[in-house]
Coordinates of C-alpha atoms and ligand atoms in Angstrom, one line a residue:
X154 CA -33.3 14.6 10.6
X155 CA -31.3 17.2 12.4
X156 CA -32.4 20.4 14.0
X157 CA -29.6 22.6 15.2
X158 CA -27.2 19.7 14.8
X159 CA -29.3 17.3 17.0
X160 CA -30.9 14.3 15.3
X161 CA -34.7 14.0 15.9
X162 CA -37.5 11.7 15.0
X163 CA -41.0 13.2 15.0
X164 CA -42.2 10.9 17.8
X165 CA -40.2 8.9 20.2
X166 CA -40.4 7.1 23.6
X167 CA -38.8 8.7 26.6
X168 CA -39.1 6.3 29.6
X169 CA -42.8 6.0 30.3
X170 CA -43.8 9.0 28.2
X171 CA -44.1 9.8 24.5
X172 CA -42.2 12.8 23.1
X173 CA -43.3 14.8 20.1
X174 CA -42.4 18.0 18.3
X175 CA -45.3 20.5 18.7
X176 CA -46.0 21.3 15.1
X177 CA -48.5 23.9 15.9
X178 CA -45.6 26.1 17.0
X179 CA -43.5 25.5 13.9
X180 CA -42.0 27.2 11.9
X181 CA -41.6 29.9 14.5
X182 CA -40.7 27.9 17.5
X183 CA -39.1 24.4 17.9
X184 CA -40.7 23.0 21.0
X185 CA -41.0 19.4 22.2
X186 CA -43.7 18.0 24.4
X187 CA -43.9 15.0 26.7
X188 CA -47.3 13.1 26.6
X189 CA -48.2 10.9 29.5
X190 CA -51.6 9.3 28.7
X191 CA -53.9 8.4 25.8
X192 CA -56.0 11.6 26.3
X193 CA -52.9 13.8 25.7
X194 CA -52.1 11.7 22.6
X195 CA -55.7 12.0 21.3
X196 CA -55.5 15.8 21.8
X197 CA -52.1 16.0 20.0
X198 CA -53.6 14.2 17.0
X199 CA -56.8 16.2 16.9
X200 CA -55.2 19.6 17.4
X201 CA -52.5 18.7 14.9
X202 CA -49.5 19.0 17.3
X203 CA -48.7 15.9 15.3
X204 CA -50.0 15.5 11.8
X205 CA -49.3 13.7 8.5
X206 CA -50.7 10.3 7.9
X207 CA -47.7 8.1 8.9
X208 CA -46.9 10.2 12.0
X209 CA -50.6 10.1 13.1
X210 CA -50.5 6.3 12.9
X211 CA -47.2 5.9 14.8
X212 CA -48.3 8.3 17.5
X213 CA -51.6 6.5 18.0
X214 CA -49.6 3.3 18.4
X215 CA -47.6 4.9 21.2
X216 CA -50.9 6.1 22.6
X217 CA -52.1 2.5 22.9
X218 CA -48.8 1.7 24.7
X219 CA -49.5 4.5 27.2
X220 CA -53.0 3.2 27.7
X221 CA -51.8 -0.3 28.3
X222 CA -49.4 1.0 31.0
X223 CA -52.5 2.0 33.1
X224 CA -55.2 -0.4 32.0
X225 CA -54.2 -3.5 30.0
X226 CA -57.6 -5.2 30.3
X227 CA -59.6 -6.1 27.1
X228 CA -61.9 -3.2 28.0
X229 CA -58.9 -0.9 28.3
X230 CA -57.6 -1.9 25.0
X231 CA -61.0 -1.4 23.3
X232 CA -61.5 2.0 24.8
X233 CA -58.0 3.2 23.8
X234 CA -58.6 1.9 20.2
X235 CA -62.0 3.8 20.1
X236 CA -60.6 7.0 21.5
X237 CA -57.5 7.2 19.3
X238 CA -59.3 5.8 16.2
X239 CA -61.8 8.6 16.4
X240 CA -59.3 11.5 16.4
X241 CA -59.0 12.1 12.6
X242 CA -61.0 10.3 9.9
X243 CA -59.2 10.5 6.6
X244 CA -55.7 9.0 7.0
X245 CA -55.9 5.3 6.8
X246 CA -52.6 4.9 8.7
X247 CA -54.4 5.7 11.9
X248 CA -56.8 2.8 11.8
X249 CA -54.1 0.6 10.3
X250 CA -51.8 1.2 13.2
X251 CA -54.5 0.8 15.8
X252 CA -55.8 -2.4 14.3
X253 CA -52.2 -3.8 14.2
X254 CA -51.8 -2.9 17.9
X255 CA -55.1 -4.5 18.9
X256 CA -54.3 -7.7 16.9
X257 CA -50.9 -8.0 18.6
X258 CA -52.1 -7.2 22.1
X259 CA -55.1 -9.5 21.9
X260 CA -52.7 -12.4 21.4
X261 CA -50.9 -11.7 24.8
X262 CA -52.1 -11.9 28.4
X263 CA -53.0 -8.5 30.0
X264 CA -50.0 -8.7 32.3
X265 CA -47.7 -8.7 29.3
X266 CA -49.5 -6.1 27.2
X267 CA -47.7 -2.9 28.3
X268 CA -44.3 -4.3 27.3
X269 CA -45.7 -5.8 24.1
X270 CA -47.4 -2.5 23.2
X271 CA -44.2 -0.4 23.6
X272 CA -42.4 -3.0 21.5
X273 CA -45.0 -3.0 18.7
X274 CA -45.2 0.8 18.6
X275 CA -41.5 1.0 18.3
X276 CA -41.6 -1.5 15.4
X277 CA -44.3 0.6 13.6
X278 CA -42.1 3.7 14.0
X279 CA -38.9 1.9 12.8
X280 CA -40.8 0.3 9.9
X281 CA -42.1 3.7 8.8
X282 CA -38.5 5.0 8.5
X283 CA -37.5 2.0 6.5
X284 CA -40.5 2.4 4.2
X285 CA -39.6 6.1 3.6
X286 CA -36.0 5.3 2.8
X287 CA -37.2 2.7 0.3
X288 CA -39.6 5.3 -1.3
X289 CA -36.6 7.7 -1.4
X290 CA -34.4 5.2 -3.3
X291 CA -37.1 4.4 -5.8
X292 CA -38.0 8.0 -6.4
X293 CA -34.4 9.0 -6.6
X294 CA -34.1 7.2 -10.0
X295 CA -36.8 9.5 -11.4
X296 CA -35.0 12.7 -10.3
X297 CA -31.7 11.4 -11.5
X298 CA -33.1 10.8 -15.0
X299 CA -34.4 14.3 -15.2
X300 CA -31.1 15.8 -13.9
X301 CA -29.1 13.8 -16.4
X302 CA -31.2 15.4 -19.2
X303 CA -31.4 19.0 -18.1
X304 CA -29.5 19.8 -14.9
X305 CA -31.5 21.2 -11.9
X306 CA -34.7 19.3 -11.2
X307 CA -37.6 21.5 -10.2
X308 CA -40.1 19.6 -8.1
X309 CA -43.5 21.0 -6.9
X310 CA -45.0 19.6 -3.7
X311 CA -48.2 20.3 -1.8
X312 CA -48.7 20.2 1.9
X313 CA -46.0 18.7 4.1
X314 CA -45.0 15.1 3.4
X315 CA -41.5 15.4 4.8
X316 CA -39.9 14.0 7.9
X317 CA -42.3 16.1 10.1
X318 CA -45.3 14.2 8.6
X319 CA -43.7 10.8 9.2
X320 CA -41.5 9.3 11.9
X321 CA -38.4 10.4 9.9
X322 CA -37.3 11.1 6.3
X323 CA -40.7 11.8 4.8
X324 CA -42.5 10.3 1.8
X325 CA -42.8 12.9 -1.0
X326 CA -39.6 14.6 0.3
X327 CA -37.7 11.4 0.6
X328 CA -36.5 11.2 -3.0
X329 CA -35.7 14.9 -2.8
X330 CA -33.5 14.5 0.3
X331 CA -31.7 11.5 -1.2
X332 CA -31.2 13.4 -4.5
X333 CA -29.8 16.4 -2.7
X334 CA -27.5 14.2 -0.5
X335 CA -26.2 12.5 -3.6
X336 CA -25.3 15.7 -5.3
X337 CA -28.2 16.0 -7.8
X338 CA -29.2 19.7 -8.1
X339 CA -32.8 19.9 -7.0
X340 CA -35.1 22.9 -6.2
X341 CA -38.5 22.6 -4.7
X342 CA -41.6 24.8 -5.3
X343 CA -43.5 24.7 -2.0
X344 CA -47.2 25.3 -2.0
X345 CA -48.2 27.3 1.1
X346 CA -51.2 24.9 1.6
X347 CA -53.9 27.1 3.0
X348 CA -55.5 27.1 5.4
X349 CA -53.1 25.3 7.8
X350 CA -50.1 26.4 5.9
X351 CA -48.2 23.1 6.1
X352 CA -46.0 24.5 3.3
X353 CA -44.3 26.5 5.9
X354 CA -43.3 23.2 7.6
X355 CA -42.0 22.0 4.2
X356 CA -40.0 25.1 3.6
X357 CA -38.6 25.0 7.2
X358 CA -37.5 21.4 7.0
X359 CA -36.1 21.7 3.4
X360 CA -34.1 24.8 4.4
X361 CA -32.8 23.1 7.5
X362 CA -31.4 20.3 5.3
X363 CA -30.0 22.8 2.8
X364 CA -32.4 22.0 -0.1
X365 CA -33.1 25.0 -2.2
X366 CA -36.8 25.8 -2.1
X367 CA -39.2 28.6 -2.9
X368 CA -42.6 29.1 -1.2
X369 CA -45.4 29.9 -3.6
X370 CA -49.1 30.8 -3.2
X371 CA -51.4 27.8 -3.7
X372 CA -52.6 29.3 -6.9
X373 CA -49.2 29.7 -8.5
X374 CA -48.5 26.1 -9.4
X375 CA -50.5 26.0 -12.7
X376 CA -48.8 29.2 -14.0
X377 CA -45.3 27.7 -13.2
X378 CA -46.2 24.5 -15.0
X379 CA -47.4 26.3 -18.1
X380 CA -44.1 28.1 -18.2
X381 CA -41.9 24.9 -18.0
X382 CA -40.8 25.7 -14.4
X383 CA -41.9 22.4 -13.0
X384 CA -40.3 19.1 -14.0
X385 CA -42.5 16.9 -11.8
X386 CA -45.0 17.0 -9.0
X387 CA -44.5 14.8 -5.9
X388 CA -47.1 14.7 -3.2
X389 CA -47.8 12.5 -0.2
X390 CA -51.1 10.8 0.5
X391 CA -53.5 10.1 3.4
X392 CA -55.2 7.2 1.7
X393 CA -54.8 5.5 -1.7
X394 CA -57.5 3.2 -3.0
X395 CA -56.8 -0.3 -4.4
X396 CA -57.5 1.3 -7.8
X397 CA -54.9 4.2 -7.4
X398 CA -57.1 7.1 -6.4
X399 CA -55.1 9.4 -4.2
X400 CA -56.6 11.2 -1.2
X401 CA -54.3 14.0 0.0
X402 CA -54.4 17.6 1.4
X403 CA -57.1 19.8 -0.1
X404 CA -55.8 21.4 -3.3
X405 CA -53.9 18.4 -4.5
X406 CA -56.5 17.6 -7.1
X407 CA -56.1 21.1 -8.7
X408 CA -52.4 20.5 -9.0
X409 CA -53.0 17.2 -10.7
X410 CA -55.4 18.8 -13.2
X411 CA -52.8 21.5 -14.0
X412 CA -50.1 18.9 -14.3
X413 CA -52.2 16.8 -16.7
X414 CA -52.9 19.9 -18.9
X415 CA -49.2 20.8 -19.0
X416 CA -47.8 17.3 -19.5
X417 CA -46.0 17.4 -16.2
X418 CA -45.6 14.0 -14.4
X419 CA -47.6 13.8 -11.2
X420 CA -46.5 11.3 -8.6
X421 CA -47.8 10.3 -5.1
X422 CA -45.2 8.9 -2.7
X423 CA -46.9 6.4 -0.5
X424 CA -45.7 3.9 2.2
X425 CA -47.6 0.6 1.9
X426 CA -49.8 1.2 5.0
X427 CA -51.3 4.2 3.2
X428 CA -52.9 1.9 0.6
X429 CA -56.4 0.9 1.6
X430 CA -57.0 -2.4 -0.3
X431 CA -60.6 -2.4 0.9
X432 CA -61.8 0.5 -1.1
X433 CA -62.0 1.1 -4.8
X434 CA -63.6 4.5 -5.4
X435 CA -61.8 7.3 -3.7
X436 CA -64.5 9.9 -4.4
X437 CA -67.3 8.0 -2.8
X438 CA -65.7 5.8 -0.2
X439 CA -63.2 8.1 1.6
X440 CA -64.5 10.3 4.5
X441 CA -63.2 13.8 4.0
X442 CA -62.4 15.5 7.3
X443 CA -64.2 18.9 7.7
X444 CA -62.2 21.0 10.1
X445 CA -63.1 24.2 12.0
X446 CA -63.9 27.3 10.0
X447 CA -61.6 29.2 12.3
X448 CA -58.6 27.7 10.5
X449 CA -59.7 29.7 7.4
X450 CA -60.9 32.8 9.1
X451 CA -57.8 33.4 11.2
X452 CA -54.1 33.3 10.7
X453 CA -51.0 32.8 12.9
X454 CA -48.2 35.3 12.4
X455 CA -45.0 36.4 14.1
X456 CA -45.2 40.0 15.2
X457 CA -42.2 42.4 15.1
X458 CA -41.5 41.6 18.8
X459 CA -41.1 37.9 17.8
X460 CA -44.4 36.9 19.5
X461 CA -46.8 34.5 17.8
X462 CA -50.1 36.2 17.3
X463 CA -53.4 34.7 16.1
X464 CA -55.5 37.2 14.1
X465 CA -58.7 37.3 12.2
X466 CA -58.3 37.8 8.4
X467 CA -62.0 37.7 7.4
X468 CA -64.8 40.0 8.5
X469 CA -66.7 39.1 11.6
X470 CA -69.6 36.8 10.8
X471 CA -68.1 35.4 7.5
X472 CA -69.2 31.8 7.0
X473 CA -66.6 29.4 5.8
X474 CA -66.3 25.7 4.8
X475 CA -63.1 23.9 5.4
X476 CA -62.8 20.4 3.8
X477 CA -59.3 19.3 4.6
X478 CA -58.6 16.7 1.9
X479 CA -59.6 15.9 -1.7
X480 CA -59.3 13.0 -4.0
X481 CA -57.2 12.9 -7.2
X482 CA -58.6 10.2 -9.5
X483 CA -56.1 7.6 -10.7
X484 CA -56.4 8.8 -14.3
X485 CA -54.5 12.0 -13.3
X486 CA -51.7 10.3 -11.4
X487 CA -48.7 9.3 -13.5
X488 CA -47.5 6.6 -11.0
X489 CA -47.3 5.8 -7.3
X490 CA -43.9 5.7 -5.7
X491 CA -44.0 3.1 -2.9
X492 CA -41.6 1.2 -0.7
X493 CA -42.0 -1.8 -3.0
X494 CA -41.2 0.2 -6.2
X495 CA -43.1 2.4 -8.6
X496 CA -46.5 1.3 -9.8
X497 CA -48.9 2.7 -12.4
X498 CA -51.9 4.2 -10.5
X499 CA -54.3 1.5 -11.4
X500 CA -55.8 -1.6 -9.8
X501 CA -53.5 -3.8 -12.0
X502 CA -50.4 -1.7 -11.4
X503 CA -50.8 -1.8 -7.6
X504 CA -51.8 -5.4 -7.3
X505 CA -48.9 -6.5 -9.6
X506 CA -46.3 -4.6 -7.6
X507 CA -47.6 -5.9 -4.3
X508 CA -48.2 -9.4 -5.7
X509 CA -51.8 -9.4 -4.6
X510 CA -54.7 -11.1 -6.4
X511 CA -57.1 -8.6 -8.1
X512 CA -60.4 -9.0 -6.2
Ligands
MRU233 O1 -53.9 17.6 7.8 P1 -52.5 17.0 7.7 O2 -51.4 18.0 7.9 O3 -52.3 15.8 8.7 O4 -52.3 16.4 6.3 C1 -51.1 15.9 5.8 C2 -51.2 15.6 4.4 O5 -52.1 15.7 3.7 C3 -49.9 14.9 3.8 O6 -49.7 15.4 2.5 C4 -50.1 13.4 3.9 O7 -50.5 13.0 5.2 C5 -49.0 12.7 3.5 S1 -47.8 12.8 4.7 C6 -46.5 11.8 4.5

């Protein structure tokens, strides 16, 4: 996607370094960073300089490539996998990407590992873009149907599942970008997504692409659905079970409940690596990341002098809990938009679409 006329991916190789967009400085400042080793990659993932399930996976793959450039021994590979795999627990794309790198690199001699690692990381990144374009094409049909019936399509989305959360294009936002680019009138209600406010990233990237959008408080979605202001909800996901439960940013579940009550279709847009075929019960089998209470107790703002400030919004000594994700049970999900097509959110639906045998 383009920023000020220049095309960017969210992660890319630059000679022997890995370049990223520092998302902790958005939407106020667009700033890129060059990372030189696996520790800097681990820090970028933990601190959410890069974030979003597919982007975390691709960045970790590049982190393995950096690690192989200094120590390509079996021990070096295992230690990079452990370090990077421990950065964030919920998005399955992280362990998916690392396992894929390890499998590929174990099959080549240490002397050839650095080159093979860079190549595999690049494949993972390119594949992510292809997955997202396919999700966009499948989701586009849903938006086109609504537009044919009633004109402007009002989509509600939660968190940021746009190009910033992936290598490019995005997952939940992919159908929206494709619809907008093909002349379908589309408007997006953007949940602010407290406490990290990923909604600001969504508003930023939609606006840069010229897609009409309106930022709303997290609590406003239900009201808008009750009043017919939302045609469909599309969210991303950090992990989807083999039975169609959707784990995504905290607050997603409440949107799905409201959507069900109001008869608004609720979709999750998901690249195939986000489906965890090994788990069947999202509520009990997915580790939900608990992040620092500071994320809730403080807020970043831009002061009148255009300086980013970080201020407390809760009284000193307030205790806070900050679970970062929740699970929406499959029964609340209308369907899952994947790179393979659109599947009912169920064991049978997903297995049929991916031509897998039901275990
Ligand atoms: O904590 P984050 O910002 O990494 O969480 C991101 C989300 O929950 C996204 O909605 C999800 O990863 C899908 S991104 C394509």
